[in-house]
GROMACS .gro file of N, CA and C in nm:
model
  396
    1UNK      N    1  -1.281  -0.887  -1.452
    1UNK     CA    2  -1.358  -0.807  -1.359
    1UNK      C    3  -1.341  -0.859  -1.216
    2UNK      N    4  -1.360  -0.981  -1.192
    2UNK     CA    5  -1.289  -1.042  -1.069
    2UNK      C    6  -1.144  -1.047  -1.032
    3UNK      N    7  -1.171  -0.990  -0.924
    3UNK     CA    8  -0.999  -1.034  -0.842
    3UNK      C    9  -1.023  -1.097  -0.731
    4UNK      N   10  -0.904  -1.068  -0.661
    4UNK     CA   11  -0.909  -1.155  -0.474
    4UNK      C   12  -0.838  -1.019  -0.448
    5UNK      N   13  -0.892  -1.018  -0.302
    5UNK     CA   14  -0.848  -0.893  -0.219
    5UNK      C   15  -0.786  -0.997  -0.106
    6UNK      N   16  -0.697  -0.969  -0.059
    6UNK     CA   17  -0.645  -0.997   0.097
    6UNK      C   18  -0.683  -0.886   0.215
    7UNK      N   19  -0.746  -0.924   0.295
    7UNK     CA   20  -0.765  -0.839   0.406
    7UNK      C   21  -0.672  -0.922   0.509
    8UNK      N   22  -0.615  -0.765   0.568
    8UNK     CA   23  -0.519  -0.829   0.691
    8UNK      C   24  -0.541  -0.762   0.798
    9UNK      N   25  -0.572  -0.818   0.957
    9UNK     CA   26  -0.598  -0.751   1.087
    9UNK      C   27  -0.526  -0.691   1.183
   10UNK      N   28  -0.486  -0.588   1.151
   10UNK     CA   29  -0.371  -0.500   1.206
   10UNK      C   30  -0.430  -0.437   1.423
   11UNK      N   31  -0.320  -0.487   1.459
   11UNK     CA   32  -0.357  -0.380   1.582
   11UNK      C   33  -0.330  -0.239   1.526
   12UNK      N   34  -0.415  -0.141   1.577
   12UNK     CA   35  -0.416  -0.004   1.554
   12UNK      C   36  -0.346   0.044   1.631
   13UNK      N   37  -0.180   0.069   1.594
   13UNK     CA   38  -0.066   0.118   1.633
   13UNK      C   39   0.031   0.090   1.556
   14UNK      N   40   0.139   0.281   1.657
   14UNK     CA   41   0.198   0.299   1.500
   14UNK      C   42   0.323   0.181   1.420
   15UNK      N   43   0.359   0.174   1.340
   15UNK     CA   44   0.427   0.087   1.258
   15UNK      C   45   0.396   0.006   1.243
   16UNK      N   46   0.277  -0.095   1.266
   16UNK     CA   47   0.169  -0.192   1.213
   16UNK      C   48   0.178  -0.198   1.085
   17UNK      N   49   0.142  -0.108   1.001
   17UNK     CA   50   0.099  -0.070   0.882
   17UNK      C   51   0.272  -0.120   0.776
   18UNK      N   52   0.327  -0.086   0.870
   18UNK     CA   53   0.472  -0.023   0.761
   18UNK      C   54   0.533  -0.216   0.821
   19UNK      N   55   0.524  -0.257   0.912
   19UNK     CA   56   0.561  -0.387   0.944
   19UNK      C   57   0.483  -0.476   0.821
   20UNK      N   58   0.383  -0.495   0.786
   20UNK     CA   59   0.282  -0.580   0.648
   20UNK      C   60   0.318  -0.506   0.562
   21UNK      N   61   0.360  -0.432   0.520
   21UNK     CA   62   0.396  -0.415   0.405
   21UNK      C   63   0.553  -0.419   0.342
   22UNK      N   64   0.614  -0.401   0.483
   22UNK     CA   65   0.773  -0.430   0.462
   22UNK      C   66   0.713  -0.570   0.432
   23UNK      N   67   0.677  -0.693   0.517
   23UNK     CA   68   0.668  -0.806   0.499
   23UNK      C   69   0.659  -0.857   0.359
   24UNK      N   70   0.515  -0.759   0.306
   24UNK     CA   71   0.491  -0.819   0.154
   24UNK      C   72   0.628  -0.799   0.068
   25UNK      N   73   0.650  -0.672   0.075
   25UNK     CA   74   0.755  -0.607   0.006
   25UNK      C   75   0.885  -0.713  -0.003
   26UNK      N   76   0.939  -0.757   0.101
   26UNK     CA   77   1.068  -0.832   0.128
   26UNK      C   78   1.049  -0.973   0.060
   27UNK      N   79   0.886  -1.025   0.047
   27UNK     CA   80   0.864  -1.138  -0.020
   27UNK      C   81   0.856  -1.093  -0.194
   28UNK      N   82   0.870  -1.022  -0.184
   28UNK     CA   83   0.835  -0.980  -0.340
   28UNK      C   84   0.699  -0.941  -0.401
   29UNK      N   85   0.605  -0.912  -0.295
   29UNK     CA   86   0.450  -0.962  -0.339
   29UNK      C   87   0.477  -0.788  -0.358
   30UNK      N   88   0.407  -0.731  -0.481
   30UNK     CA   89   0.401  -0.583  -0.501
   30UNK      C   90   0.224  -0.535  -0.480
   31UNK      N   91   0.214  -0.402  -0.379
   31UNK     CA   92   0.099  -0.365  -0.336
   31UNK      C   93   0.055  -0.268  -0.471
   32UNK      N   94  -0.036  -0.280  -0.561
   32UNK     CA   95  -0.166  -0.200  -0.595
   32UNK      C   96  -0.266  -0.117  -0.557
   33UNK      N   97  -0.262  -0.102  -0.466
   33UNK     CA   98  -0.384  -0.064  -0.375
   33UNK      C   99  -0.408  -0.074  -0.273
   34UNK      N  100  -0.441  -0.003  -0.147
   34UNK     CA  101  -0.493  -0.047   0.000
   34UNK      C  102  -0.597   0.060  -0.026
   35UNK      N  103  -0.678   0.013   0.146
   35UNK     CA  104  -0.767   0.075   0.197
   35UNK      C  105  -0.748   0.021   0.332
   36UNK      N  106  -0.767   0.133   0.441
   36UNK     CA  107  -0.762   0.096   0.600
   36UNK      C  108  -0.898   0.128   0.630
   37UNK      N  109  -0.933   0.030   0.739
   37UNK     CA  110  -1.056   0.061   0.779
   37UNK      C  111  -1.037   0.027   0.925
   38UNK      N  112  -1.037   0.173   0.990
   38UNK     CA  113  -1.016   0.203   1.138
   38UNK      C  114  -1.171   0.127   1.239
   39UNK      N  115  -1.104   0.041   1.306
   39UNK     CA  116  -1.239  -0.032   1.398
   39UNK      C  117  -1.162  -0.019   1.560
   40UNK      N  118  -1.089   0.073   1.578
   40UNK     CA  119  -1.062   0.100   1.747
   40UNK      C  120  -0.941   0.047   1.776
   41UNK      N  121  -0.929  -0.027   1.829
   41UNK     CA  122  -0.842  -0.090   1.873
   41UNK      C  123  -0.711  -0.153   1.771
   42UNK      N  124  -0.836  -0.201   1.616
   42UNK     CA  125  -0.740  -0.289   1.537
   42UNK      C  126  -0.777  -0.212   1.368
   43UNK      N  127  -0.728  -0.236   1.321
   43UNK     CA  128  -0.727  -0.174   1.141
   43UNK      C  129  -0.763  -0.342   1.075
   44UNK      N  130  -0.844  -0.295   0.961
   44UNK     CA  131  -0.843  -0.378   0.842
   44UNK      C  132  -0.768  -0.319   0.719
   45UNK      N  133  -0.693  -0.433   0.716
   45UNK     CA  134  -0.620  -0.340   0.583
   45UNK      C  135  -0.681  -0.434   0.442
   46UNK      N  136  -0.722  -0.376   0.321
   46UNK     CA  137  -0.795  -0.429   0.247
   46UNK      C  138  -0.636  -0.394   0.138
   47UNK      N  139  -0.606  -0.513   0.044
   47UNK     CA  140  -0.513  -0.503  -0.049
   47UNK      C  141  -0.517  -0.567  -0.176
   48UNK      N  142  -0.519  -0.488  -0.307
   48UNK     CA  143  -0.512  -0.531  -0.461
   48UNK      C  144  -0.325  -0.588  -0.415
   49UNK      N  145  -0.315  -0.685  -0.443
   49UNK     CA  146  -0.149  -0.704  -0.509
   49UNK      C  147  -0.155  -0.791  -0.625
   50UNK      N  148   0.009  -0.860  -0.664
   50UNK     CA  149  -0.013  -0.882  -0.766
   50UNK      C  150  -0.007  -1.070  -0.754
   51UNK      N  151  -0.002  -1.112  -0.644
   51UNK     CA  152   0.002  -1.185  -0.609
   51UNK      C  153  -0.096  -1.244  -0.456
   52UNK      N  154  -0.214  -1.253  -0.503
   52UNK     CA  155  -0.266  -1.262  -0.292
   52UNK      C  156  -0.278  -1.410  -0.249
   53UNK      N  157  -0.243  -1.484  -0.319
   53UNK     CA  158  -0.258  -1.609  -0.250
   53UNK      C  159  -0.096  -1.659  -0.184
   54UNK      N  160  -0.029  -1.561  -0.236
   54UNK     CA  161   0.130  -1.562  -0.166
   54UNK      C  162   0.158  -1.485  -0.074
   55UNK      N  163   0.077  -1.382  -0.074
   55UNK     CA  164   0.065  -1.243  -0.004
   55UNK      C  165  -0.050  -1.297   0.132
   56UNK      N  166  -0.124  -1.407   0.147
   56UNK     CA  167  -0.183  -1.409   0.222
   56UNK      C  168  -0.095  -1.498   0.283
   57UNK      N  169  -0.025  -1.647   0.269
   57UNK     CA  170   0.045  -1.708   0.254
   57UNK      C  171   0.190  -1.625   0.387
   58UNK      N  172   0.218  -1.556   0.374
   58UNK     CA  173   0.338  -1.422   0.408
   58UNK      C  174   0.277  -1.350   0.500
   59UNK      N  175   0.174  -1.323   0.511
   59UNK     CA  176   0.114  -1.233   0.619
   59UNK      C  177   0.086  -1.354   0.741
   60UNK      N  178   0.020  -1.434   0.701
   60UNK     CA  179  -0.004  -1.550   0.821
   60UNK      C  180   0.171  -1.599   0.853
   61UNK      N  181   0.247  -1.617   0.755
   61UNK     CA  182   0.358  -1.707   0.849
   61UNK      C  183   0.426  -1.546   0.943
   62UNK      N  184   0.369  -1.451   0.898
   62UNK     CA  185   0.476  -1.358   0.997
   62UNK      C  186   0.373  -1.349   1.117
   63UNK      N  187   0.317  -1.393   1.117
   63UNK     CA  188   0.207  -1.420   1.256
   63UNK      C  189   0.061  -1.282   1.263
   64UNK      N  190   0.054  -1.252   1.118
   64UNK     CA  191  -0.078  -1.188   1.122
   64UNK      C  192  -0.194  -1.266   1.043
   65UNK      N  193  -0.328  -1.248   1.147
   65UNK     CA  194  -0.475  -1.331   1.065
   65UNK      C  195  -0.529  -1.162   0.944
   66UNK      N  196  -0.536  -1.284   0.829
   66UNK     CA  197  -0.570  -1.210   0.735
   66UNK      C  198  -0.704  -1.343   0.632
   67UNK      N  199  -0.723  -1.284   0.559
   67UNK     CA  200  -0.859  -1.314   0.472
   67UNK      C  201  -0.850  -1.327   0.330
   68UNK      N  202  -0.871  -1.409   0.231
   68UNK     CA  203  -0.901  -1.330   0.116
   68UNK      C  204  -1.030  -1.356   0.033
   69UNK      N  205  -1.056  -1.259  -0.026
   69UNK     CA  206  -1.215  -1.242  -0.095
   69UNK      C  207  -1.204  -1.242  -0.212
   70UNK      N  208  -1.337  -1.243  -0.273
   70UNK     CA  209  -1.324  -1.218  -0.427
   70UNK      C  210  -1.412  -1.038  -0.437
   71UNK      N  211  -1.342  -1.009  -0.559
   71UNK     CA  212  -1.367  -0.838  -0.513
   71UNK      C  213  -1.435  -0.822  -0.656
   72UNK      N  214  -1.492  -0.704  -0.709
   72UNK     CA  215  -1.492  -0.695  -0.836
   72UNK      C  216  -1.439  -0.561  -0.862
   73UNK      N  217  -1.360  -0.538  -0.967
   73UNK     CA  218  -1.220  -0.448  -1.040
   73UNK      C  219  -1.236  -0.357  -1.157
   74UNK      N  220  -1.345  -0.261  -1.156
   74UNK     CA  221  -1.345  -0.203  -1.310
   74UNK      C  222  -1.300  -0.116  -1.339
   75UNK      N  223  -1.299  -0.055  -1.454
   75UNK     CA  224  -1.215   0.081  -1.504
   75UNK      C  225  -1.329   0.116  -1.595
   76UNK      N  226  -1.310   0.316  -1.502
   76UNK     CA  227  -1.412   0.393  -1.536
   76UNK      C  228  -1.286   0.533  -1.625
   77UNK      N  229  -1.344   0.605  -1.707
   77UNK     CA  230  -1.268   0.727  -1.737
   77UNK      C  231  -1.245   0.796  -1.630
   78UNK      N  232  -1.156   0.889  -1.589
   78UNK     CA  233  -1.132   0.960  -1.472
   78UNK      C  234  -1.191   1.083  -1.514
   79UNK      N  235  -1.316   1.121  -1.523
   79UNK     CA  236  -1.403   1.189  -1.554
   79UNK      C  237  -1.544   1.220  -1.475
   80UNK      N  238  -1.602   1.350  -1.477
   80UNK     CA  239  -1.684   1.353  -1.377
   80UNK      C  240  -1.835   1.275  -1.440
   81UNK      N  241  -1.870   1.223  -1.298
   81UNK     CA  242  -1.937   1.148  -1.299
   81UNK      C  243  -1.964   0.974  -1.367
   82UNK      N  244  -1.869   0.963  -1.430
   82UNK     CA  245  -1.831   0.833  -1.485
   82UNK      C  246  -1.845   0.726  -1.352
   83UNK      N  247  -1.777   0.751  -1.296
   83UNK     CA  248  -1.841   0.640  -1.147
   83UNK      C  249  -1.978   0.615  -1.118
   84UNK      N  250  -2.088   0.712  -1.120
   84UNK     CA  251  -2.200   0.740  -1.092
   84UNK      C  252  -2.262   0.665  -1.227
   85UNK      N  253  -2.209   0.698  -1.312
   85UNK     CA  254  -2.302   0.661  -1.431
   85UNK      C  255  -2.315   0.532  -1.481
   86UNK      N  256  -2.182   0.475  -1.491
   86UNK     CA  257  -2.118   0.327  -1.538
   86UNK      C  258  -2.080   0.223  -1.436
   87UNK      N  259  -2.094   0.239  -1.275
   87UNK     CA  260  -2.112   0.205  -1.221
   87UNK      C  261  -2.195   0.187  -1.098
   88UNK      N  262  -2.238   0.313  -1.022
   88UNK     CA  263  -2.361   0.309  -0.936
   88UNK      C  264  -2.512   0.287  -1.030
   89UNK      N  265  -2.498   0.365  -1.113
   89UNK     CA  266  -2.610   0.362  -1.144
   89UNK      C  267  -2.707   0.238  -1.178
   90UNK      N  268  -2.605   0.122  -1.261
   90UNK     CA  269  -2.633  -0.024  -1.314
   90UNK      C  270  -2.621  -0.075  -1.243
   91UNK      N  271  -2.554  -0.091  -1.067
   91UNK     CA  272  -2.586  -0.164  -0.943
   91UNK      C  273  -2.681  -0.130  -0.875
   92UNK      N  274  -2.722   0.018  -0.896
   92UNK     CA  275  -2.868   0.026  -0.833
   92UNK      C  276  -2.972   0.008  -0.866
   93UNK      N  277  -2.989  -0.024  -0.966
   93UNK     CA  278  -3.100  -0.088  -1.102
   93UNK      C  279  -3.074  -0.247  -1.091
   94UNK      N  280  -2.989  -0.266  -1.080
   94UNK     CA  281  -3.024  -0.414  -1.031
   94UNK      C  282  -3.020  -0.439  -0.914
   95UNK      N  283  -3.029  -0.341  -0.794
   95UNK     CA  284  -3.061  -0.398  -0.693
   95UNK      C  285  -2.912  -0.443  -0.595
   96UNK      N  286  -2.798  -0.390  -0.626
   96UNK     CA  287  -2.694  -0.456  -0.572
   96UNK      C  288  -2.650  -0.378  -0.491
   97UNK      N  289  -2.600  -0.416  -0.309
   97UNK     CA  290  -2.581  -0.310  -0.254
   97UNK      C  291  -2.414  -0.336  -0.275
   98UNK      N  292  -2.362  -0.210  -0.280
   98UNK     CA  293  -2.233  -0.197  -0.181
   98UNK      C  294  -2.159  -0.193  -0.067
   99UNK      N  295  -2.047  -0.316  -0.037
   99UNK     CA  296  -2.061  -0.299   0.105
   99UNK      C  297  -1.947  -0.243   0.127
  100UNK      N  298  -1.883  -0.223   0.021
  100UNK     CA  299  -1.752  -0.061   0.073
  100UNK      C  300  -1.636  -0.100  -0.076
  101UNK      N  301  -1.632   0.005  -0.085
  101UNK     CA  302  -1.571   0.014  -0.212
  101UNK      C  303  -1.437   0.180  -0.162
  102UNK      N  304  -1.337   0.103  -0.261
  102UNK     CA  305  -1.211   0.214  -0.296
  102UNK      C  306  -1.178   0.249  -0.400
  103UNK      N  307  -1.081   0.375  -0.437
  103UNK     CA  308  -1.074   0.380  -0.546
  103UNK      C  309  -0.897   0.407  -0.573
  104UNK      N  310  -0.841   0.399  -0.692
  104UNK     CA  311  -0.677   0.414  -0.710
  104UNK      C  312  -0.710   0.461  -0.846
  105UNK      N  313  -0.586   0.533  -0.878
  105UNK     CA  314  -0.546   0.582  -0.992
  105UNK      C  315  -0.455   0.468  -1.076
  106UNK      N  316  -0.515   0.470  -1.218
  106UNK     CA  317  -0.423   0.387  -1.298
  106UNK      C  318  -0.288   0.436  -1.269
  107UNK      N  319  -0.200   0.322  -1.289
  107UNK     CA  320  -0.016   0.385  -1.255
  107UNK      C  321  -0.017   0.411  -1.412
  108UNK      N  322   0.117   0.571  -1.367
  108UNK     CA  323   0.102   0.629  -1.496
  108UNK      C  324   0.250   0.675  -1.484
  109UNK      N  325   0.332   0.623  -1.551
  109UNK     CA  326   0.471   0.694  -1.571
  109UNK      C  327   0.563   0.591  -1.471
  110UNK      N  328   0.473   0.457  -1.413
  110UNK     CA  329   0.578   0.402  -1.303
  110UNK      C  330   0.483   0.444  -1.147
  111UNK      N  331   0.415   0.569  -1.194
  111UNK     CA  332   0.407   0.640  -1.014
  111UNK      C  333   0.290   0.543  -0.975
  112UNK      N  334   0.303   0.550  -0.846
  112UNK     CA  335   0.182   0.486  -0.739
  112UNK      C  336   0.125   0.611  -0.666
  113UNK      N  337  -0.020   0.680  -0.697
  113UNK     CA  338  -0.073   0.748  -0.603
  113UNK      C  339  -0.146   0.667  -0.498
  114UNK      N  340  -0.108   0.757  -0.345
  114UNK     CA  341  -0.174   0.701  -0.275
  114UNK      C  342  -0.227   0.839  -0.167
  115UNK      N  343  -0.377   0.800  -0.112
  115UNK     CA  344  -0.420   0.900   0.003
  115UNK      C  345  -0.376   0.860   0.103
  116UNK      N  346  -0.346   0.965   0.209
  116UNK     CA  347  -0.337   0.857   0.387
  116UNK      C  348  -0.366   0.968   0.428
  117UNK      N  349  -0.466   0.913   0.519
  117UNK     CA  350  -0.537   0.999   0.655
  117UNK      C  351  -0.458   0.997   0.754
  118UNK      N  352  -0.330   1.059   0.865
  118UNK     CA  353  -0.294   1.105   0.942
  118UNK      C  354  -0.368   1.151   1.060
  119UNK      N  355  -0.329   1.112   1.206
  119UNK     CA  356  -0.387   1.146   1.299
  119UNK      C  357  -0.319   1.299   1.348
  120UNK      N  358  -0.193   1.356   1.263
  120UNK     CA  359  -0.130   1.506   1.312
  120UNK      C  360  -0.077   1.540   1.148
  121UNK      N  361  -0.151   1.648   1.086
  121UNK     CA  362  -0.168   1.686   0.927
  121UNK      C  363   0.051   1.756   0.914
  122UNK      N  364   0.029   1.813   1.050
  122UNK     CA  365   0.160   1.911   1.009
  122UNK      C  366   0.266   1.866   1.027
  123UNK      N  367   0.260   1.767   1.158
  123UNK     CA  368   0.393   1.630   1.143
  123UNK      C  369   0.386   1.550   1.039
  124UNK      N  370   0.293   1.508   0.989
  124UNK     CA  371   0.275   1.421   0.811
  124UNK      C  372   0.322   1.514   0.710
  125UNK      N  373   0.286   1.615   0.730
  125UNK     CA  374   0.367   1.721   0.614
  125UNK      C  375   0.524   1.701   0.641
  126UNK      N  376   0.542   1.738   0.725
  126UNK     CA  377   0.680   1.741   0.748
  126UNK      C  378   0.765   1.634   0.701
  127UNK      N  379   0.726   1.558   0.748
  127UNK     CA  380   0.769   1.410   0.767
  127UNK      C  381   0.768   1.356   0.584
  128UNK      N  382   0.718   1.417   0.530
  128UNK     CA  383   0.666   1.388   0.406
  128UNK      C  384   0.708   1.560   0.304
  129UNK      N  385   0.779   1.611   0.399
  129UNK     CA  386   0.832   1.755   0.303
  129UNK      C  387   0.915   1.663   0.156
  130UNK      N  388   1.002   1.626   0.145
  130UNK     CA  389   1.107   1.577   0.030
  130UNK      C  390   0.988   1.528  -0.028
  131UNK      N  391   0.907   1.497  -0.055
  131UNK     CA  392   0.830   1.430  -0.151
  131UNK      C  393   0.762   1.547  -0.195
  132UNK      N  394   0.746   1.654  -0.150
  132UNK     CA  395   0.641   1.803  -0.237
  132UNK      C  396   0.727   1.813  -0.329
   0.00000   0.00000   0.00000
């Protein structure tokens, strides 16, 4: 149920994002999961890999400050309301707040789903046509 998350402090600009992850990538560390969390100026990037104490390790020598935490990791049915039920519900009965939570799809066939919020929807389409 426990993991470690690496959080890493990105300036908020473009190829930031794709620079830390080439980084992890070229070290071998494989990404699971992100979440960005836009604060103005700079991004937090929050990351499941499969490795974060190497992955944090790799982000500092390429000259970015990053973090790592202990997170907690469960698996719910991908079914409605199963989140609500098997998990909010038994943290709010005991009283536990959340201080930000994400969610990913089990990999299924090899694939990695991922969301990304775009600041221009129809240049991201585009840019992202070969993949429809």
């Amino acid at each position: 149920m426990r993991t470690r998350q690496v959080s890493a402090f990105l300036e908020n600009a473009p190829g930031r994002l794709l620079y830390l992850l080439n980084t992890l990538a070229e070290a071998g560390v494989n990404l699971i999961a992100h979440n960005i969390v836009d604060a103005s100026d700079f991004g937090i990037v929050h990351l499941l890999v499969d490795e974060p104490e190497q992955a944090a390790e790799v982000i500092r020598d390429a000259g970015m400050t990053c973090s790592t935490t202990t997170v907690l990791q469960v698996t719910v049915p991908d079914a409605p309301g199963a989140f609500v039920e098997q998990v909010l519900e038994p943290l709010a009965a005991a009283r536990v707040n959340i201080e930000y939570s994400y969610t990913f799809n089990a990999p299924c066939a090899g694939e990695a789903r991922i969301v990304l919020k775009v600041d221009d929807l129809e240049r991201g389409e585009r840019a992202l046509q070969a993949l429809a």
